[in-house]
Coordinates of C-alpha atoms and ligand atoms in Angstrom, one line a residue:
M1 CA -1.0 25.1 -3.7
T2 CA 2.5 24.9 -3.3
F3 CA 5.2 22.4 -2.7
K4 CA 8.2 22.1 -0.9
T5 CA 10.1 19.5 -2.8
I6 CA 11.1 20.5 -6.1
I7 CA 11.1 17.2 -8.4
E8 CA 13.1 16.7 -11.1
P9 CA 11.4 17.9 -14.4
F10 CA 12.0 14.5 -15.8
R11 CA 12.0 11.1 -16.1
I12 CA 14.7 8.7 -16.6
K13 CA 14.8 7.2 -19.3
S14 CA 18.6 5.5 -19.5
V15 CA 21.0 4.9 -16.5
E16 CA 24.1 4.8 -15.9
P17 CA 26.1 2.9 -13.5
I18 CA 27.8 4.6 -10.3
H19 CA 31.0 2.4 -8.7
M20 CA 31.0 2.4 -5.2
S21 CA 33.6 2.0 -3.1
T22 CA 35.1 2.2 0.4
A23 CA 37.3 5.3 2.2
E24 CA 40.2 2.8 2.1
T25 CA 40.3 2.5 -1.5
R26 CA 39.8 6.2 -1.9
V27 CA 42.7 7.2 0.2
Q28 CA 44.6 4.9 -1.6
N29 CA 43.2 6.4 -4.8
I30 CA 43.6 10.4 -4.1
Q31 CA 47.3 9.4 -3.6
N32 CA 47.6 7.2 -7.0
A33 CA 46.1 10.5 -8.2
H34 CA 48.8 12.6 -6.6
F35 CA 46.4 14.4 -4.8
N36 CA 44.7 16.2 -7.7
P37 CA 41.2 14.9 -8.6
F38 CA 41.9 16.1 -12.4
L39 CA 44.3 13.0 -12.3
L40 CA 41.5 10.3 -11.0
H41 CA 39.8 7.7 -13.2
S42 CA 35.9 8.3 -13.4
R43 CA 34.6 5.3 -12.3
Q44 CA 36.7 5.6 -9.0
V45 CA 34.3 8.8 -8.2
I46 CA 31.1 8.3 -6.7
I47 CA 29.2 12.2 -7.1
D48 CA 31.2 14.1 -10.3
F49 CA 31.6 18.0 -9.0
L50 CA 34.6 18.6 -11.4
T51 CA 32.4 20.6 -13.7
D52 CA 28.9 21.2 -15.1
S53 CA 31.0 21.2 -18.9
G54 CA 30.5 18.7 -21.1
T55 CA 28.4 16.7 -18.4
S56 CA 25.0 17.5 -19.1
A57 CA 22.3 14.9 -20.1
M58 CA 21.2 14.9 -23.0
S59 CA 17.3 14.8 -23.3
S60 CA 15.3 12.2 -25.9
E61 CA 14.9 14.9 -28.4
Q62 CA 18.3 15.3 -28.1
W63 CA 19.4 11.6 -29.0
A64 CA 16.6 12.1 -31.6
G65 CA 19.0 14.7 -33.3
I66 CA 21.8 12.7 -33.0
L67 CA 20.5 10.2 -35.5
R68 CA 19.3 12.8 -38.0
G69 CA 22.7 14.1 -38.1
D70 CA 23.6 15.3 -41.5
E71 CA 27.2 14.2 -41.9
S72 CA 27.8 15.9 -45.6
Y73 CA 30.8 18.1 -45.5
A74 CA 29.5 22.0 -47.1
G75 CA 26.3 23.0 -46.4
A76 CA 25.2 20.3 -43.9
E77 CA 21.1 20.2 -43.2
S78 CA 22.2 20.2 -39.4
W79 CA 24.4 23.2 -39.9
E80 CA 21.4 25.0 -41.2
R81 CA 19.8 24.0 -38.4
L82 CA 22.0 25.4 -35.5
E83 CA 22.9 28.8 -37.7
A84 CA 19.4 29.2 -38.2
E85 CA 19.0 28.6 -34.2
I86 CA 22.1 30.8 -32.8
K87 CA 20.9 33.7 -35.6
D88 CA 16.9 33.9 -34.0
L89 CA 18.9 33.8 -30.5
T90 CA 21.6 36.0 -30.5
H91 CA 20.8 38.2 -33.7
C92 CA 24.6 37.7 -34.8
P93 CA 24.5 37.5 -38.8
F94 CA 27.9 35.7 -38.4
I95 CA 28.4 32.4 -37.1
L96 CA 31.4 29.8 -36.4
P97 CA 31.0 26.8 -34.9
T98 CA 33.9 25.5 -32.9
H99 CA 34.3 22.0 -31.1
Q100 CA 34.5 24.3 -28.1
G101 CA 34.7 27.4 -26.6
R102 CA 38.0 28.0 -26.0
A103 CA 38.8 27.6 -30.0
A104 CA 36.5 30.2 -30.1
E105 CA 38.2 32.3 -27.9
R106 CA 41.6 31.4 -29.3
I107 CA 40.4 32.0 -32.7
L108 CA 39.1 35.5 -31.7
Y109 CA 41.3 36.8 -28.7
G110 CA 44.4 35.1 -31.0
H111 CA 43.1 38.1 -33.5
L112 CA 42.8 40.4 -31.6
G113 CA 45.3 40.3 -28.9
G114 CA 49.0 40.2 -29.1
P115 CA 52.0 42.3 -27.2
G116 CA 50.5 45.7 -25.8
K117 CA 46.8 44.8 -26.2
V118 CA 45.0 44.4 -23.5
F119 CA 41.4 42.7 -22.6
I120 CA 39.0 43.4 -19.7
S121 CA 36.3 41.5 -18.0
N122 CA 34.4 41.4 -15.0
T123 CA 36.2 38.2 -14.3
H124 CA 38.1 36.5 -17.3
F125 CA 37.4 32.6 -16.9
D126 CA 41.0 30.5 -16.7
T127 CA 40.9 29.2 -20.3
T128 CA 40.3 33.0 -21.7
R129 CA 42.8 34.3 -19.8
A130 CA 45.2 31.4 -20.4
N131 CA 44.2 32.1 -24.2
I132 CA 44.9 36.0 -24.1
E133 CA 48.2 35.6 -22.0
F134 CA 49.6 33.2 -24.9
S135 CA 48.6 35.9 -27.6
G136 CA 50.9 38.4 -25.2
A137 CA 48.3 40.6 -24.2
E138 CA 47.0 41.5 -20.6
A139 CA 44.1 40.4 -19.1
L140 CA 42.5 42.5 -16.3
D141 CA 39.7 41.4 -14.0
I142 CA 37.3 44.2 -12.5
P143 CA 34.1 42.9 -10.6
C144 CA 31.8 45.0 -8.8
E145 CA 32.9 45.7 -5.8
E146 CA 29.8 44.1 -4.0
S147 CA 31.4 40.9 -5.0
L148 CA 33.4 41.5 -2.2
D149 CA 31.3 40.9 0.0
H150 CA 30.3 37.2 0.5
N151 CA 27.5 37.4 2.8
S152 CA 25.7 39.8 1.9
D153 CA 22.0 39.2 -0.4
Y154 CA 23.2 41.7 -3.1
P155 CA 22.0 39.5 -6.2
F156 CA 24.2 40.9 -9.4
K157 CA 27.6 40.0 -7.8
G158 CA 29.0 39.0 -11.5
N159 CA 28.7 42.7 -12.5
M160 CA 31.5 44.8 -13.6
D161 CA 33.0 47.8 -12.4
I162 CA 31.3 50.3 -14.8
R163 CA 33.7 53.4 -13.5
Q164 CA 37.1 51.1 -13.1
L165 CA 35.7 50.4 -16.7
D166 CA 35.8 53.9 -17.9
R167 CA 38.5 54.7 -16.2
L168 CA 40.8 51.9 -17.5
I169 CA 39.8 52.7 -21.4
T170 CA 40.6 55.6 -20.9
D171 CA 44.0 55.2 -19.4
R172 CA 45.2 52.6 -21.5
G173 CA 44.1 53.9 -24.5
A174 CA 41.3 52.6 -26.3
A175 CA 42.7 51.5 -29.0
N176 CA 44.7 48.9 -27.1
I177 CA 42.0 47.4 -25.8
G178 CA 41.5 43.9 -27.7
A179 CA 37.8 43.4 -25.8
V180 CA 35.4 44.3 -22.9
I181 CA 34.3 40.1 -22.4
L182 CA 31.6 39.9 -19.8
T183 CA 31.3 36.7 -18.7
V184 CA 27.5 35.5 -17.7
T185 CA 27.0 34.2 -15.3
N186 CA 30.9 34.8 -13.8
N187 CA 31.7 31.2 -13.8
T188 CA 35.1 31.9 -11.9
G189 CA 33.5 34.9 -9.6
G190 CA 31.1 32.9 -7.9
G191 CA 28.7 31.9 -10.7
Q192 CA 27.2 35.2 -10.0
P193 CA 24.9 37.1 -11.6
V194 CA 24.9 39.9 -14.3
S195 CA 22.1 42.7 -14.4
M196 CA 20.8 43.6 -17.4
A197 CA 21.5 47.3 -16.7
N198 CA 25.5 46.4 -15.8
A199 CA 25.9 45.0 -19.2
K200 CA 23.6 47.8 -20.9
A201 CA 26.0 50.3 -18.4
V202 CA 29.0 48.0 -20.8
A203 CA 27.9 48.1 -23.5
E204 CA 27.6 52.2 -23.2
V205 CA 30.7 52.1 -22.1
C206 CA 32.5 50.2 -24.9
H207 CA 30.1 52.3 -27.5
R208 CA 31.3 55.3 -26.4
H209 CA 34.8 54.6 -26.5
K210 CA 34.2 52.0 -29.8
V211 CA 35.7 49.2 -28.0
L212 CA 34.2 45.7 -29.2
F213 CA 32.2 43.8 -26.1
I214 CA 32.0 40.7 -26.4
L215 CA 29.6 38.1 -24.1
D216 CA 31.3 34.9 -22.8
C217 CA 27.7 33.2 -22.5
C218 CA 28.5 30.0 -21.6
R219 CA 25.6 30.4 -18.6
I220 CA 23.0 33.0 -20.4
A221 CA 19.9 30.7 -20.0
E222 CA 20.8 30.7 -16.1
N223 CA 21.4 34.6 -16.0
S224 CA 18.4 35.2 -17.8
Y225 CA 16.7 33.3 -14.7
F226 CA 18.2 35.4 -12.6
I227 CA 17.3 38.5 -14.3
K228 CA 13.6 37.5 -14.8
H229 CA 13.3 36.9 -11.0
K230 CA 15.3 39.1 -9.0
E231 CA 15.5 42.4 -11.4
E232 CA 13.2 45.3 -11.6
G233 CA 10.8 45.3 -15.4
Y234 CA 11.8 41.6 -16.2
Q235 CA 9.2 39.5 -14.3
S236 CA 7.0 39.1 -17.4
T237 CA 9.6 38.5 -20.1
S238 CA 10.7 35.0 -21.4
Y239 CA 13.8 34.2 -20.3
R240 CA 15.0 33.5 -23.8
D241 CA 13.7 37.3 -24.8
I242 CA 15.8 38.3 -21.9
A243 CA 18.6 36.8 -23.2
R244 CA 18.0 38.2 -27.0
E245 CA 18.0 41.5 -25.0
M246 CA 21.6 41.7 -23.4
F247 CA 22.9 39.2 -27.2
D248 CA 21.7 42.9 -28.6
L249 CA 24.0 44.6 -26.5
A250 CA 26.9 43.3 -27.5
D251 CA 29.1 43.1 -30.5
G252 CA 29.1 39.1 -30.6
C253 CA 29.3 36.3 -28.3
I254 CA 31.6 33.3 -27.4
M255 CA 29.8 30.1 -26.1
S256 CA 30.7 27.1 -25.0
A257 CA 28.1 24.6 -25.6
K258 CA 28.8 21.9 -23.6
K259 CA 27.2 24.5 -20.7
D260 CA 23.9 26.2 -21.4
A261 CA 23.7 24.0 -25.0
L262 CA 22.8 21.1 -22.4
V263 CA 25.6 19.0 -25.1
N264 CA 28.7 17.0 -24.1
I265 CA 30.7 18.8 -26.8
G266 CA 30.8 22.2 -29.1
G267 CA 30.8 25.5 -29.0
F268 CA 30.3 28.9 -31.4
L269 CA 31.3 32.2 -32.1
A270 CA 29.0 34.6 -33.1
L271 CA 29.6 38.4 -34.8
K272 CA 28.0 41.3 -35.7
D273 CA 30.9 43.4 -37.4
E274 CA 31.4 41.4 -41.5
S275 CA 35.3 41.8 -41.6
L276 CA 36.0 41.0 -38.3
A277 CA 34.0 37.8 -39.2
A278 CA 36.1 37.1 -42.4
A279 CA 39.5 37.3 -40.5
C280 CA 38.3 34.7 -37.3
T281 CA 36.5 32.6 -40.6
N282 CA 40.2 32.4 -42.1
L283 CA 41.7 31.0 -38.7
L284 CA 38.6 28.5 -38.6
I285 CA 39.2 27.1 -41.2
I286 CA 42.9 26.4 -40.3
T287 CA 42.2 25.1 -37.5
E288 CA 39.0 24.0 -36.6
G289 CA 37.0 23.1 -40.0
Y290 CA 34.9 24.5 -42.8
T291 CA 32.7 26.6 -42.6
T292 CA 29.6 25.0 -42.2
Y293 CA 31.2 22.2 -39.4
G294 CA 34.2 24.2 -38.0
G295 CA 35.1 21.4 -35.1
L296 CA 31.7 19.6 -34.9
A297 CA 30.3 16.6 -36.4
G298 CA 26.9 17.3 -37.8
R299 CA 25.2 14.9 -34.9
D300 CA 26.8 17.4 -32.6
M301 CA 24.7 20.6 -34.4
E302 CA 21.7 19.1 -34.5
A303 CA 22.0 18.1 -30.8
I304 CA 23.0 21.9 -29.8
A305 CA 20.4 23.8 -32.1
I306 CA 17.8 21.8 -30.0
G307 CA 19.9 22.0 -26.5
L308 CA 19.6 26.1 -26.8
R309 CA 15.7 25.6 -27.3
E310 CA 15.2 23.1 -24.2
V311 CA 17.8 25.3 -21.8
F312 CA 15.4 28.2 -22.0
E313 CA 12.0 26.5 -20.8
D314 CA 10.2 27.1 -17.5
D315 CA 9.7 24.2 -15.5
Y316 CA 14.3 23.2 -16.4
L317 CA 15.3 26.2 -15.1
N318 CA 13.3 26.5 -12.4
Y319 CA 14.4 22.8 -11.3
R320 CA 18.2 23.8 -12.6
I321 CA 18.2 27.1 -10.1
K322 CA 16.7 25.6 -7.6
S323 CA 18.3 22.6 -6.7
T324 CA 21.8 24.3 -7.2
A325 CA 20.3 26.6 -3.8
Y326 CA 19.1 23.3 -2.0
L327 CA 22.6 22.1 -2.0
G328 CA 24.4 25.9 -1.1
E329 CA 21.6 26.8 1.2
H330 CA 21.7 23.3 3.1
I331 CA 25.8 23.4 3.8
R332 CA 25.5 27.0 5.0
Q333 CA 22.7 26.2 7.7
K334 CA 25.1 23.3 8.4
G335 CA 27.9 26.1 9.2
I336 CA 30.5 25.3 5.8
P337 CA 31.5 29.0 4.4
V338 CA 30.2 29.6 1.1
L339 CA 30.0 32.3 -1.6
Y340 CA 26.0 33.6 -1.2
P341 CA 24.0 34.1 -2.5
I342 CA 24.1 31.0 -4.3
G343 CA 25.0 30.8 -8.2
G344 CA 23.8 28.9 -11.1
H345 CA 25.8 26.5 -12.1
A346 CA 27.5 25.8 -8.5
V347 CA 28.5 26.2 -5.4
Y348 CA 31.9 27.8 -4.1
V349 CA 33.1 26.8 -0.6
D350 CA 35.7 29.3 1.5
A351 CA 38.3 26.9 1.7
G352 CA 40.3 29.6 3.2
K353 CA 37.4 30.1 6.1
L354 CA 36.6 26.7 6.6
Y355 CA 40.5 25.8 7.0
P356 CA 42.0 29.0 8.7
H357 CA 45.2 27.2 9.8
I358 CA 46.2 26.0 6.6
P359 CA 47.7 29.0 4.9
A360 CA 48.1 30.0 0.8
E361 CA 51.0 28.6 0.2
E362 CA 49.5 25.0 1.4
Y363 CA 46.3 25.5 -0.6
P364 CA 43.5 25.0 1.6
G365 CA 41.1 24.2 -1.3
Q366 CA 42.9 21.4 -2.8
A367 CA 42.9 20.0 0.7
L368 CA 39.3 20.3 0.6
V369 CA 38.7 18.7 -2.8
C370 CA 41.4 15.7 -1.3
E371 CA 39.0 15.6 1.9
L372 CA 36.0 15.3 -0.1
Y373 CA 37.4 12.9 -2.4
K374 CA 38.9 10.7 0.3
I375 CA 34.9 11.0 2.8
G376 CA 32.6 10.8 0.1
G377 CA 33.8 9.6 -3.0
I378 CA 32.8 13.6 -4.5
R379 CA 35.3 15.5 -7.2
A380 CA 35.2 18.9 -6.9
V381 CA 37.8 21.8 -8.0
E382 CA 40.4 24.3 -6.3
I383 CA 39.4 27.4 -7.8
G384 CA 42.2 29.3 -5.5
S385 CA 46.1 29.6 -5.6
V386 CA 46.5 26.6 -7.4
M387 CA 44.3 27.6 -10.4
F388 CA 45.6 31.4 -10.9
G389 CA 48.5 31.6 -8.3
K390 CA 51.2 33.4 -10.0
Y391 CA 55.2 33.5 -8.6
D392 CA 56.9 36.6 -8.4
D393 CA 60.6 36.8 -9.6
E394 CA 61.8 35.6 -6.3
G395 CA 59.8 32.3 -6.7
N396 CA 57.1 33.5 -3.9
L397 CA 53.4 32.8 -4.3
I398 CA 51.5 35.4 -5.5
P399 CA 48.4 33.9 -4.3
A400 CA 44.5 34.5 -5.6
P401 CA 42.2 36.6 -4.1
M402 CA 40.2 33.6 -2.5
E403 CA 40.9 29.9 -1.9
L404 CA 37.5 28.1 -3.5
V405 CA 36.3 25.1 -4.3
R406 CA 33.7 25.0 -6.9
L407 CA 30.7 22.0 -6.6
A408 CA 30.2 22.5 -10.4
I409 CA 26.4 20.8 -10.6
P410 CA 26.4 18.3 -14.3
R411 CA 22.4 19.3 -15.9
R412 CA 19.6 17.0 -15.2
V413 CA 22.6 14.6 -14.1
Y414 CA 21.9 13.7 -10.2
T415 CA 18.6 13.3 -8.6
Q416 CA 17.6 14.7 -4.9
S417 CA 19.1 11.7 -2.5
H418 CA 22.1 12.3 -4.6
I419 CA 22.4 15.7 -3.2
D420 CA 21.0 14.8 0.2
Y421 CA 24.0 12.6 0.4
V422 CA 26.5 15.2 -0.5
L423 CA 24.9 17.3 3.0
E424 CA 26.4 13.9 4.6
V425 CA 29.3 14.3 3.3
F426 CA 29.6 17.7 4.7
D427 CA 29.1 17.0 7.9
E428 CA 32.0 14.8 8.0
I429 CA 33.9 17.3 6.5
L430 CA 33.2 19.2 9.6
K431 CA 33.9 16.8 12.1
N432 CA 37.4 16.9 10.3
K433 CA 38.3 19.9 9.5
D434 CA 41.1 20.6 12.2
K435 CA 42.7 17.9 11.2
V436 CA 43.4 18.9 7.9
R437 CA 47.1 19.3 6.3
G438 CA 47.8 21.2 3.3
L439 CA 49.9 20.0 0.5
R440 CA 52.6 20.9 -2.0
I441 CA 53.3 21.0 -5.6
T442 CA 55.8 18.5 -6.8
K443 CA 55.1 18.9 -10.4
E444 CA 53.6 21.8 -12.7
P445 CA 53.1 22.5 -16.8
K446 CA 53.4 26.8 -17.3
F447 CA 49.9 27.5 -18.3
L448 CA 46.5 26.0 -17.0
R449 CA 48.7 24.0 -14.3
H450 CA 45.6 23.0 -12.3
F451 CA 45.1 20.2 -15.0
T452 CA 48.3 18.0 -14.3
A453 CA 50.0 19.3 -11.2
H454 CA 51.4 16.8 -9.0
F455 CA 50.7 17.2 -5.1
E456 CA 51.9 16.0 -1.7
E457 CA 50.9 16.5 1.8
I458 CA 53.1 18.2 4.0
P459 CA 53.6 15.8 6.9
Q460 CA 52.5 17.3 10.3
E461 CA 54.7 18.7 12.4
K462 CA 56.4 16.7 15.6
Ligands
LIG1 C1 33.7 27.1 -19.8 C2 34.5 28.2 -20.1 C3 34.8 28.5 -21.2 C4 35.7 27.4 -22.0 O1 34.7 26.8 -22.7 P1 35.5 25.4 -23.3 O2 33.9 24.7 -23.5 O3 35.7 24.3 -21.7 O4 36.4 25.4 -23.8 C5 34.9 29.8 -21.5 N1 34.6 31.0 -20.7 C6 33.3 30.3 -19.9 C7 32.4 31.6 -19.0 C8 33.3 28.9 -19.5 O5 32.6 28.9 -18.3

């Protein structure tokens, strides 16, 4: 017998209150936050879909690990446990612990980058691109062609375009390629999975040209779920073994443990090449910490080691992927345009399509995140021209390819009734959609402007 309702495969042992609020208060709050939800106080938020990063609920086992943490400066037991766990999973002999993913990115891409260097990815995540560009190098995205059709059922829209990869490496010269980075799942590309066949093809091209192949593996467990259920030949392979097979293809990986390691902080860099690892270790000691803790406390390392096991459990992954799909499929049925199929960690709403009357220069995605907050106290993030737009020499906006809003689902945090509430909020979003106005930026920093930019609503024309 199978049941329609997928229950959360955990009981709640410790709770955290949500502070309810009125629509009037929220209108005031978002104004005070300059229409940028990153500037809201968390207690002003009812359902927080800002990110799935570092927002996981830890298990009782992980909390037990926190108490067990060995805080010795060098050679701590917690480090040995974490190192063994990552080696077992990635088969990489050199493990560098960092305080989060971007620290590993800064170390590796700072070392490999610099003016004249090119990095190629299915899609660079924002911090990845920022670290590469900050070094003076160039970051090129080559998602597969299938990713452009947002309604087809194609299961692996996170794939990289292999023909373009081969051509780009040939054109730019293999010696100028800093690395090829395969992001699994492809966060910025709609949280879409990457197939094993595609990872194998990327590896083949990289090995043929002798170019470094790095996995950005933040969500490799979620990616493994899609491979097991949608790619021929993996039905009887465990999620962990699927991940291992993918790690074996690459020269190393960068992980933000704040995603699929089910913890609140942490990351690592894992490498196969000894001299590259030695160069990175020098940078690690200068800016993160000693080699056996990097940027982490012993207790954090303990929790990561346990989380990396739990995340591959069948019941967990089944609940995780199906509950994300539950939200996505339901709002799609209501008529909200979403990227399809639904990815692993988030639902991406196409705000450009939802608000066709708002041009890219007036940031339809930012308008939707403000609406979600005002109507339901839901916090989400714009992934469109606020995050990825650039200016030309005359100061005109070069828009991002899509105006998306990401509803990222924290792991093991919200229950189905929270999600049912969100579905009701979307009914109101639909009712209001023709009245929503665009925004303009009043203040912005040079890098990663979406975090701190200020906006104002564009007044309605008389
Ligand atoms: C979150 C993330 C990063 C950066 O990791 P942080 O821990 O936030 O620094 C890099 N790549 C991808 C794909 C991510 O999702």
